[in-house]
Short mmCIF file of C-alpha atoms in Angstrom, two decimals:
data_model
loop_
_atom_site.label_atom_id
_atom_site.label_comp_id
_atom_site.label_asym_id
_atom_site.label_seq_id
_atom_site.Cartn_x
_atom_site.Cartn_y
_atom_site.Cartn_z
CA MET A 1 -24.11 -16.82 12.26
CA SER A 2 -23.69 -13.09 11.56
CA SER A 3 -20.97 -11.60 9.38
CA LEU A 4 -19.37 -9.83 12.33
CA LEU A 5 -19.19 -13.06 14.37
CA ILE A 6 -17.63 -14.95 11.44
CA ILE A 7 -15.02 -12.22 11.05
CA LEU A 8 -14.19 -12.27 14.76
CA LEU A 9 -13.81 -16.06 14.79
CA ALA A 10 -11.77 -16.12 11.58
CA THR A 11 -9.50 -13.39 12.89
CA ALA A 12 -9.00 -15.28 16.15
CA LEU A 13 -8.16 -18.44 14.17
CA VAL A 14 -5.50 -16.68 12.08
CA LEU A 15 -3.94 -15.09 15.16
CA PHE A 16 -3.96 -18.41 17.03
CA CYS A 17 -2.25 -20.21 14.14
CA ILE A 18 0.44 -17.55 13.72
CA VAL A 19 1.10 -16.59 17.34
CA LYS A 20 0.45 -19.82 19.27
CA LEU A 21 0.96 -22.64 16.77
CA LYS A 22 3.79 -20.79 14.97
CA LEU A 23 2.40 -21.81 11.59
CA HIS A 24 3.61 -20.07 8.46
CA ALA A 25 1.61 -16.94 7.70
CA ALA A 26 0.47 -18.26 4.30
CA ILE A 27 -0.94 -21.47 5.83
CA SER A 28 -2.63 -19.53 8.64
CA LEU A 29 -4.27 -17.11 6.24
CA LEU A 30 -5.48 -19.91 3.97
CA LEU A 31 -6.99 -21.68 6.97
CA GLY A 32 -8.73 -18.43 7.89
CA ALA A 33 -10.04 -18.11 4.33
CA VAL A 34 -11.35 -21.70 4.29
CA PHE A 35 -13.03 -21.27 7.70
CA THR A 36 -14.69 -18.04 6.55
CA ALA A 37 -15.91 -19.62 3.32
CA LEU A 38 -17.34 -22.60 5.26
CA CYS A 39 -19.30 -20.29 7.57
CA THR A 40 -20.62 -18.04 4.80
CA SER A 41 -24.24 -18.84 3.95
CA PRO A 42 -25.84 -18.49 0.48
CA GLU A 43 -27.90 -15.58 1.87
CA MET A 44 -24.72 -13.73 2.85
CA ILE A 45 -23.26 -14.28 -0.61
CA ALA A 46 -26.50 -12.95 -2.13
CA ALA A 47 -26.23 -9.78 -0.02
CA PHE A 48 -22.61 -9.39 -1.12
CA ALA A 49 -23.57 -9.92 -4.76
CA MET A 50 -26.34 -7.34 -4.52
CA GLN A 51 -23.91 -4.82 -3.09
CA LYS A 52 -21.49 -5.54 -5.95
CA GLY A 53 -24.27 -5.10 -8.52
CA LEU A 54 -24.16 -8.68 -9.83
CA ASN A 55 -27.13 -10.03 -11.78
CA ASP A 56 -29.12 -13.15 -10.78
CA ALA A 57 -27.06 -15.52 -12.92
CA GLU A 58 -23.78 -14.21 -11.53
CA THR A 59 -25.13 -14.40 -7.99
CA LEU A 60 -26.23 -18.02 -8.46
CA SER A 61 -22.85 -18.92 -9.96
CA LEU A 62 -21.07 -17.36 -6.97
CA GLN A 63 -23.28 -19.29 -4.55
CA GLN A 64 -22.71 -22.63 -6.27
CA ILE A 65 -18.96 -22.50 -6.70
CA SER A 66 -17.09 -25.11 -4.60
CA LEU A 67 -15.22 -24.03 -1.49
CA GLY A 68 -11.79 -24.99 -2.81
CA LYS A 69 -12.30 -23.22 -6.12
CA LYS A 70 -13.68 -20.15 -4.37
CA VAL A 71 -10.58 -19.76 -2.19
CA ALA A 72 -8.29 -20.58 -5.12
CA GLN A 73 -9.93 -17.93 -7.31
CA ALA A 74 -9.59 -15.34 -4.56
CA PHE A 75 -5.95 -16.35 -4.14
CA GLY A 76 -5.44 -16.02 -7.89
CA ASN A 77 -7.19 -12.64 -8.08
CA THR A 78 -4.75 -11.18 -5.58
CA SER A 79 -1.78 -12.81 -7.26
CA ALA A 80 -2.91 -11.36 -10.59
CA LYS A 81 -2.91 -7.88 -9.07
CA VAL A 82 0.44 -8.00 -7.27
CA GLY A 83 2.35 -11.07 -8.50
CA ILE A 84 4.17 -9.57 -11.48
CA LEU A 85 4.67 -6.26 -9.68
CA VAL A 86 6.28 -7.91 -6.65
CA ALA A 87 8.52 -10.14 -8.79
CA LEU A 88 9.74 -7.26 -10.97
CA ALA A 89 10.08 -4.92 -8.00
CA SER A 90 12.26 -7.50 -6.24
CA VAL A 91 14.50 -7.71 -9.31
CA ILE A 92 14.73 -3.92 -9.49
CA GLY A 93 15.47 -3.64 -5.77
CA ALA A 94 18.13 -6.33 -5.82
CA ALA A 95 19.75 -4.81 -8.93
CA LEU A 96 19.80 -1.34 -7.36
CA MET A 97 21.46 -2.63 -4.20
CA ARG A 98 23.80 -5.19 -5.77
CA SER A 99 25.04 -2.74 -8.41
CA GLY A 100 25.65 0.06 -5.93
CA ALA A 101 23.00 2.25 -7.58
CA ALA A 102 21.00 2.58 -4.35
CA GLU A 103 24.17 3.69 -2.59
CA ARG A 104 24.80 6.32 -5.28
CA ILE A 105 21.22 7.66 -4.95
CA ILE A 106 21.48 7.85 -1.16
CA ARG A 107 24.76 9.78 -1.35
CA SER A 108 23.07 12.29 -3.66
CA ILE A 109 20.06 12.63 -1.35
CA LEU A 110 22.31 13.24 1.64
CA LYS A 111 24.28 15.80 -0.34
CA ILE A 112 21.11 17.73 -1.25
CA PHE A 113 19.10 17.45 1.98
CA GLY A 114 21.82 16.80 4.53
CA LYS A 115 22.09 13.86 6.91
CA GLN A 116 19.73 15.43 9.45
CA ASN A 117 16.93 15.88 6.90
CA SER A 118 17.15 12.51 5.15
CA SER A 119 13.98 11.21 6.81
CA LEU A 120 12.10 14.31 5.64
CA ALA A 121 13.40 13.64 2.16
CA MET A 122 11.88 10.14 2.33
CA LEU A 123 8.60 11.59 3.62
CA THR A 124 8.15 14.31 1.00
CA GLY A 125 9.51 12.20 -1.84
CA SER A 126 7.16 9.31 -1.11
CA PHE A 127 4.14 11.63 -0.75
CA THR A 128 4.87 13.34 -4.05
CA LEU A 129 5.46 10.10 -5.95
CA ALA A 130 2.33 8.43 -4.56
CA ILE A 131 -0.03 11.06 -6.01
CA PRO A 132 0.12 9.71 -9.58
CA VAL A 133 1.40 6.22 -8.69
CA PHE A 134 -0.10 3.54 -6.44
CA PHE A 135 1.47 3.38 -2.99
CA ASP A 136 2.61 -0.22 -3.33
CA THR A 137 4.60 0.61 -6.47
CA VAL A 138 6.24 3.58 -4.74
CA PHE A 139 7.10 1.38 -1.76
CA TYR A 140 8.63 -1.30 -4.01
CA LEU A 141 10.91 1.30 -5.57
CA MET A 142 11.88 3.10 -2.35
CA ILE A 143 12.54 0.19 0.01
CA PRO A 144 16.05 -0.39 -1.44
CA LEU A 145 16.85 3.27 -0.72
CA VAL A 146 15.49 2.94 2.82
CA LYS A 147 17.75 -0.05 3.51
CA SER A 148 20.81 1.57 1.96
CA LEU A 149 20.22 4.77 3.92
CA SER A 150 19.81 2.79 7.15
CA ILE A 151 23.27 1.23 6.82
CA ARG A 152 24.74 4.62 7.75
CA ASN A 153 22.49 4.92 10.79
CA PRO A 154 20.87 1.57 11.72
CA LYS A 155 19.15 3.14 14.73
CA LYS A 156 16.98 5.17 12.34
CA PHE A 157 15.84 2.32 10.11
CA SER A 158 12.29 2.43 11.47
CA LEU A 159 12.20 6.23 11.08
CA TYR A 160 13.19 6.04 7.40
CA LEU A 161 10.79 3.15 6.82
CA MET A 162 7.82 4.83 8.52
CA ALA A 163 8.56 8.17 6.85
CA THR A 164 8.37 6.42 3.48
CA ILE A 165 5.13 4.65 4.41
CA ALA A 166 3.59 7.79 5.92
CA GLY A 167 4.43 9.88 2.90
CA GLY A 168 2.90 7.52 0.39
CA VAL A 169 -0.02 5.76 1.99
CA MET A 170 -2.48 8.64 2.45
CA ALA A 171 -2.41 9.76 -1.19
CA HIS A 172 -3.95 6.40 -2.08
CA SER A 173 -7.20 7.32 -0.29
CA LEU A 174 -7.26 11.11 -0.51
CA ILE A 175 -6.00 12.30 -3.88
CA PRO A 176 -7.32 11.28 -7.33
CA PRO A 177 -6.56 9.62 -9.73
CA THR A 178 -6.30 6.57 -7.44
CA PRO A 179 -9.59 4.58 -7.62
CA GLY A 180 -10.99 5.14 -4.12
CA PRO A 181 -11.03 8.96 -3.99
CA LEU A 182 -11.85 9.12 -7.70
CA PHE A 183 -14.96 6.95 -7.20
CA VAL A 184 -16.14 8.89 -4.15
CA ALA A 185 -15.63 12.25 -5.88
CA GLU A 186 -17.56 11.12 -8.95
CA GLU A 187 -20.41 9.61 -6.92
CA MET A 188 -20.82 12.80 -4.88
CA GLY A 189 -20.43 15.11 -7.88
CA ILE A 190 -17.32 16.75 -6.44
CA ASP A 191 -15.06 18.63 -8.83
CA LEU A 192 -11.79 16.71 -9.16
CA GLY A 193 -9.83 19.92 -8.69
CA ALA A 194 -11.51 20.48 -5.32
CA MET A 195 -10.87 16.84 -4.36
CA ILE A 196 -7.19 17.11 -5.27
CA ILE A 197 -6.71 20.39 -3.37
CA GLY A 198 -8.58 19.09 -0.33
CA GLY A 199 -6.67 15.83 -0.47
CA LEU A 200 -3.35 17.67 -0.62
CA VAL A 201 -4.19 19.87 2.38
CA VAL A 202 -5.47 17.03 4.58
CA GLY A 203 -2.74 14.72 3.25
CA ILE A 204 0.01 17.10 4.37
CA ILE A 205 -1.53 17.33 7.84
CA THR A 206 -1.77 13.54 8.14
CA ILE A 207 1.78 12.83 6.99
CA LEU A 208 3.15 15.36 9.47
CA ALA A 209 1.22 13.58 12.24
CA GLY A 210 2.58 10.28 10.95
CA TYR A 211 6.10 11.67 10.91
CA LEU A 212 5.82 12.75 14.55
CA TYR A 213 4.63 9.25 15.46
CA ALA A 214 7.55 7.80 13.48
CA ILE A 215 10.02 9.89 15.48
CA TRP A 216 8.42 8.73 18.75
CA ALA A 217 8.24 5.06 17.69
CA ASN A 218 11.84 5.12 16.50
CA LYS A 219 12.95 6.19 19.98
CA LYS A 220 10.68 3.70 21.79
CA TRP A 221 11.26 0.52 19.76
CA ASP A 222 14.40 -0.79 18.12
CA LEU A 223 13.87 -2.15 14.61
CA PRO A 224 17.05 -3.73 13.20
CA VAL A 225 17.99 -3.90 9.54
CA ARG A 226 17.83 -7.61 8.87
CA ASP A 227 19.34 -9.78 6.16
CA ALA A 228 16.98 -10.49 3.28
CA THR A 229 17.02 -13.50 0.96
CA ASP A 230 18.32 -11.42 -1.92
CA VAL A 231 20.65 -8.95 -0.16
CA LYS A 232 22.60 -9.20 3.08
CA VAL A 233 23.32 -6.30 5.41
CA ALA A 234 27.06 -6.94 5.02
CA ASP A 235 26.75 -6.40 1.26
CA LEU A 236 25.17 -3.00 1.80
CA GLN A 237 27.90 -2.09 4.27
CA ASN A 238 30.53 -2.95 1.68
CA PHE A 239 28.93 -0.58 -0.82
CA SER A 240 28.87 2.24 1.74
CA ALA A 241 32.66 1.92 2.05
CA LYS A 242 33.28 2.32 -1.69
CA THR A 243 34.43 5.54 -3.33
CA ASN A 244 32.20 7.43 -5.78
CA ASN A 245 34.36 6.26 -8.68
CA GLU A 246 33.53 2.64 -7.84
CA LEU A 247 29.77 3.27 -8.06
CA PRO A 248 27.59 3.76 -11.16
CA GLY A 249 26.64 7.29 -12.24
CA LEU A 250 23.64 9.04 -10.71
CA ALA A 251 21.61 9.28 -13.93
CA ILE A 252 21.69 5.56 -14.70
CA SER A 253 21.31 4.71 -11.01
CA ILE A 254 18.07 6.65 -10.59
CA LEU A 255 16.61 5.71 -14.00
CA PRO A 256 15.05 2.39 -12.81
CA VAL A 257 13.26 4.36 -10.05
CA LEU A 258 12.06 7.32 -12.11
CA LEU A 259 11.24 5.48 -15.35
CA PRO A 260 8.17 3.55 -14.10
CA ILE A 261 6.93 6.62 -12.27
CA LEU A 262 7.15 8.71 -15.44
CA LEU A 263 5.50 6.00 -17.54
CA ILE A 264 2.66 5.41 -15.08
CA THR A 265 2.12 9.14 -14.63
CA GLY A 266 2.00 9.56 -18.39
CA ASN A 267 -0.70 6.89 -18.53
CA THR A 268 -2.67 8.55 -15.73
CA PHE A 269 -2.81 11.97 -17.34
CA SER A 270 -2.67 10.97 -21.03
CA GLU A 271 -6.34 11.68 -21.75
CA ILE A 272 -6.14 15.07 -20.03
CA VAL A 273 -2.95 16.24 -21.77
CA PHE A 274 -3.67 14.70 -25.20
CA PRO A 275 -7.49 14.51 -25.39
CA LYS A 276 -7.65 14.13 -29.20
CA ASN A 277 -4.57 12.02 -29.93
CA VAL A 278 -6.04 8.51 -29.73
CA LYS A 279 -2.91 6.75 -30.96
CA LEU A 280 -0.60 8.45 -28.47
CA ILE A 281 -3.06 7.78 -25.63
CA SER A 282 -3.10 4.09 -26.60
CA ILE A 283 0.70 3.92 -26.59
CA LEU A 284 0.96 5.69 -23.23
CA LYS A 285 -1.66 3.40 -21.72
CA THR A 286 0.25 0.33 -22.91
CA ILE A 287 3.70 1.33 -21.64
CA GLY A 288 2.19 3.11 -18.63
CA ASP A 289 0.49 0.00 -17.28
CA ALA A 290 2.17 -0.73 -13.95
CA ASN A 291 3.20 -4.27 -14.93
CA PHE A 292 4.68 -3.15 -18.27
CA ALA A 293 6.34 -0.07 -16.77
CA LEU A 294 8.08 -2.14 -14.11
CA LEU A 295 9.14 -4.70 -16.73
CA ILE A 296 10.91 -1.95 -18.69
CA SER A 297 12.46 -0.69 -15.46
CA ALA A 298 13.56 -4.22 -14.50
CA LEU A 299 15.32 -4.63 -17.85
CA VAL A 300 17.17 -1.34 -17.30
CA ALA A 301 18.04 -2.39 -13.74
CA MET A 302 19.34 -5.77 -14.91
CA TRP A 303 21.49 -4.10 -17.55
CA LEU A 304 22.84 -1.80 -14.83
CA LEU A 305 23.60 -4.79 -12.62
CA TRP A 306 25.37 -6.61 -15.44
CA SER A 307 27.47 -3.54 -16.26
CA GLN A 308 28.77 -3.58 -12.68
CA VAL A 309 29.30 -7.29 -11.95
CA LYS A 310 30.16 -8.59 -15.47
CA ASP A 311 30.04 -12.14 -14.20
CA HIS A 312 27.44 -14.56 -15.58
CA GLN A 313 27.32 -16.72 -12.47
CA LYS A 314 26.96 -13.81 -10.03
CA PHE A 315 24.40 -12.10 -12.24
CA LYS A 316 22.28 -15.24 -12.49
CA SER A 317 22.59 -15.87 -8.75
CA PHE A 318 21.50 -12.33 -7.83
CA ILE A 319 18.41 -12.46 -10.07
CA SER A 320 17.47 -15.95 -8.84
CA GLU A 321 17.73 -14.86 -5.21
CA ALA A 322 15.54 -11.83 -5.91
CA LEU A 323 12.85 -13.96 -7.58
CA SER A 324 13.02 -16.53 -4.78
CA SER A 325 12.43 -13.80 -2.21
CA ALA A 326 9.57 -12.42 -4.31
CA GLY A 327 7.92 -15.84 -4.50
CA MET A 328 7.48 -16.03 -0.74
CA ILE A 329 6.07 -12.49 -0.62
CA ILE A 330 3.61 -13.28 -3.42
CA LEU A 331 2.50 -16.46 -1.64
CA ILE A 332 1.79 -14.71 1.66
CA THR A 333 0.22 -11.68 0.00
CA SER A 334 -2.09 -13.84 -2.14
CA ALA A 335 -3.14 -15.88 0.90
CA GLY A 336 -3.92 -12.64 2.71
CA GLY A 337 -5.90 -11.45 -0.31
CA ALA A 338 -7.89 -14.71 -0.34
CA PHE A 339 -8.68 -14.25 3.35
CA GLY A 340 -9.79 -10.67 2.73
CA GLN A 341 -12.00 -11.62 -0.22
CA MET A 342 -13.67 -14.41 1.77
CA LEU A 343 -14.42 -11.86 4.50
CA GLN A 344 -15.98 -9.57 1.91
CA GLN A 345 -18.30 -12.35 0.73
CA THR A 346 -19.84 -12.63 4.20
CA GLY A 347 -21.71 -9.44 3.27
CA ILE A 348 -20.00 -7.37 5.95
CA GLY A 349 -20.50 -4.21 3.89
CA ALA A 350 -24.28 -4.60 3.85
CA GLU A 351 -24.36 -5.44 7.56
CA VAL A 352 -22.34 -2.36 8.43
CA ALA A 353 -24.66 -0.30 6.26
CA ASN A 354 -27.67 -1.57 8.22
CA LEU A 355 -25.98 -0.89 11.55
CA ALA A 356 -24.97 2.61 10.47
CA GLY A 357 -28.54 3.48 9.57
CA ASN A 358 -29.63 2.86 13.16
CA PHE A 359 -27.26 5.39 14.70
CA GLN A 360 -27.82 9.12 14.40
CA ILE A 361 -24.35 10.56 14.95
CA ALA A 362 -22.49 13.47 13.40
CA LEU A 363 -22.07 12.99 9.65
CA LEU A 364 -18.29 13.29 9.30
CA PRO A 365 -17.37 10.97 12.20
CA MET A 366 -20.07 8.56 11.03
CA ALA A 367 -18.58 8.41 7.53
CA PHE A 368 -15.11 7.95 9.04
CA PHE A 369 -16.02 5.12 11.39
CA VAL A 370 -18.22 3.25 8.91
CA THR A 371 -15.28 3.23 6.48
CA ALA A 372 -12.87 2.25 9.25
CA LEU A 373 -15.04 -0.66 10.34
CA VAL A 374 -15.32 -2.06 6.81
CA ARG A 375 -11.58 -1.58 6.21
CA SER A 376 -10.63 -3.40 9.40
CA ALA A 377 -13.08 -6.21 8.68
CA GLN A 378 -12.10 -7.04 5.11
CA GLY A 379 -8.74 -5.39 4.38
CA SER A 380 -9.30 -3.30 1.24
CA ALA A 381 -9.23 0.50 1.51
CA THR A 382 -10.91 0.92 -1.88
CA VAL A 383 -13.72 -1.52 -1.02
CA ALA A 384 -14.18 0.26 2.31
CA MET A 385 -14.53 3.63 0.58
CA ILE A 386 -17.02 2.29 -1.96
CA THR A 387 -19.05 0.62 0.81
CA ALA A 388 -19.06 3.76 2.95
CA MET A 389 -20.16 5.80 -0.05
CA GLY A 390 -23.12 3.47 -0.44
CA VAL A 391 -23.99 3.89 3.23
CA MET A 392 -23.66 7.67 3.24
CA SER A 393 -25.61 8.14 0.02
CA GLY A 394 -28.76 7.42 2.01
CA VAL A 395 -28.17 10.17 4.57
CA VAL A 396 -26.50 12.90 2.49
CA ASN A 397 -28.75 15.61 1.09
CA ASP A 398 -28.39 19.02 -0.50
CA GLN A 399 -28.53 20.79 2.87
CA LEU A 400 -25.03 19.97 4.08
CA ALA A 401 -23.52 22.63 6.31
CA PHE A 402 -20.18 22.21 4.54
CA HIS A 403 -18.78 21.37 1.11
CA PRO A 404 -19.24 17.65 0.27
CA VAL A 405 -15.49 17.33 -0.31
CA TYR A 406 -15.11 17.15 3.48
CA LEU A 407 -17.35 14.08 3.59
CA ALA A 408 -15.25 12.46 0.84
CA LEU A 409 -12.06 13.23 2.76
CA ALA A 410 -13.52 11.78 5.98
CA ILE A 411 -14.25 8.56 4.10
CA GLY A 412 -10.69 8.58 2.72
CA CYS A 413 -9.16 8.98 6.17
CA GLY A 414 -11.39 6.25 7.60
CA SER A 415 -10.08 3.78 5.03
CA LYS A 416 -6.69 3.81 6.78
CA ILE A 417 -7.88 2.11 10.00
CA PHE A 418 -6.85 -0.66 10.75
CA ALA A 419 -4.47 -2.29 8.26
CA TRP A 420 -3.39 -5.72 9.43
CA MET A 421 -3.27 -9.41 8.42
CA ASN A 422 -6.22 -9.37 6.02
CA ASP A 423 -4.60 -6.60 4.00
CA SER A 424 -2.16 -7.64 1.25
CA ALA A 425 -0.17 -4.42 1.73
CA PHE A 426 0.48 -5.44 5.35
CA TRP A 427 2.34 -8.53 4.19
CA ILE A 428 4.18 -6.77 1.37
CA ILE A 429 5.54 -4.14 3.76
CA THR A 430 6.24 -6.70 6.50
CA LYS A 431 8.22 -9.08 4.31
CA MET A 432 10.05 -6.56 2.11
CA SER A 433 11.24 -4.62 5.18
CA GLY A 434 12.11 -7.71 7.21
CA MET A 435 9.69 -6.97 10.05
CA LYS A 436 7.95 -9.49 12.29
CA VAL A 437 4.16 -9.34 12.70
CA ASN A 438 4.24 -7.53 16.05
CA GLU A 439 6.77 -5.05 14.64
CA ALA A 440 4.58 -4.42 11.59
CA ILE A 441 1.60 -3.62 13.83
CA ARG A 442 3.69 -1.05 15.72
CA HIS A 443 5.41 0.50 12.73
CA PHE A 444 2.71 0.21 10.06
CA SER A 445 -0.76 -0.46 11.48
CA MET A 446 -0.52 2.01 14.36
CA LEU A 447 1.14 4.58 12.09
CA LEU A 448 -1.95 4.47 9.88
CA VAL A 449 -4.26 4.80 12.89
CA VAL A 450 -2.46 7.97 13.99
CA MET A 451 -2.63 9.49 10.52
CA ALA A 452 -6.27 8.53 10.03
CA LEU A 453 -7.36 10.10 13.32
CA ALA A 454 -5.31 13.21 12.60
CA GLY A 455 -7.06 13.38 9.23
CA LEU A 456 -10.50 13.16 10.86
CA VAL A 457 -9.66 16.00 13.26
CA ALA A 458 -8.30 18.07 10.37
CA VAL A 459 -11.39 17.47 8.20
CA MET A 460 -13.81 18.37 11.00
CA THR A 461 -11.85 21.49 11.90
CA LEU A 462 -11.57 22.67 8.29
CA SER A 463 -15.28 22.03 7.68
CA ILE A 464 -16.08 24.42 10.54
CA LEU A 465 -13.52 27.10 9.66
CA PHE A 466 -13.95 26.94 5.86
CA PRO A 467 -17.33 25.36 5.07
CA PHE A 468 -17.39 26.77 1.46
CA VAL A 469 -21.20 26.76 1.21
#
């Protein structure tokens, strides 16, 4: 059985379990992961291991591991990446909303940008923050603001949500220092300055396209603000009715949002700004780790919450509800990650590489669609970019008719099609925003498709108008 056939059957199984049998998403995804692992042959695992650069001993170990342990390890790998972040982000979000801090921030945003431009504020703010910080972290921190802002105008909830997603998601694949674009730039010998500038230009074009789609989708489909486990809509409405004197100050309100961003950014650029200060770099790397930065922010947020409620029972209840909500998100996200990792082990990357070598099509669209196919098949944008780079390395030579940065940007745009159930970010966004699966496909997956295609058009046009060779 080929990798592509396994992926199609596994995908159909997950969809059948969720849509027809109405099984919980976590159970459906785990069943998909087990089915995929059962169908994956030792030869497929060997091809996957070769692509990952594993030695013979590591390859043999991967082939011999039991099915249950294999799925459990994949589940644990995803949980290790997002578990602490989701838990702490839920605490921060609940504290911001329960304390009234989110309401204070929204009032300040509306005062600066005006009610009519609040969605643009979400768009530009998310895009700017996502350059030094991973998109998922930015989303964790901004979703409380999106919900609080939507209380004033529930009909624009999807617009605010999609503007936040559109602003942040493209930076992850276009602008270093995030791993995907950083790897591609280094492998192709592209100056990081050129990659950053190119990523900014194409990124702005894509987020504007995404914003236009968000406006259209907001008018076409109604997306209600739903109650969450940790915070009810009625609670947010109560905060919107309070006077400014009843809310915490702006500085302390925004600190839990800005603090992790500043710490993570400091970590990202520490070696550039302080190249010779080893001790300072070490400190910045420690406190700038995403898990540690969000822990510090969570402590500040909890102190803020306590200063407002001053009731042990309420405080304990609010934190417990936040962690309970986070637990379900972590479970579903980890199951989705296990499914995605099992798909990767079928050797889909190598199979796509072989298929791509048999088709002589234009270089930029080829790079885009190879990346898109791998992304849709296994769920990881970074893995898709690395795989596509391996494919394109065999066809790229020194006689390109344009600067190689355009090829890197085409790969980055291709990594945004098609985010769905095998992508952990799909479940994080779906659950934290209260969307159903079909709503997430409309408001997240299709949003990414629009931005990715707009990015491809922009890259091809710019490579013709400004080849820089």
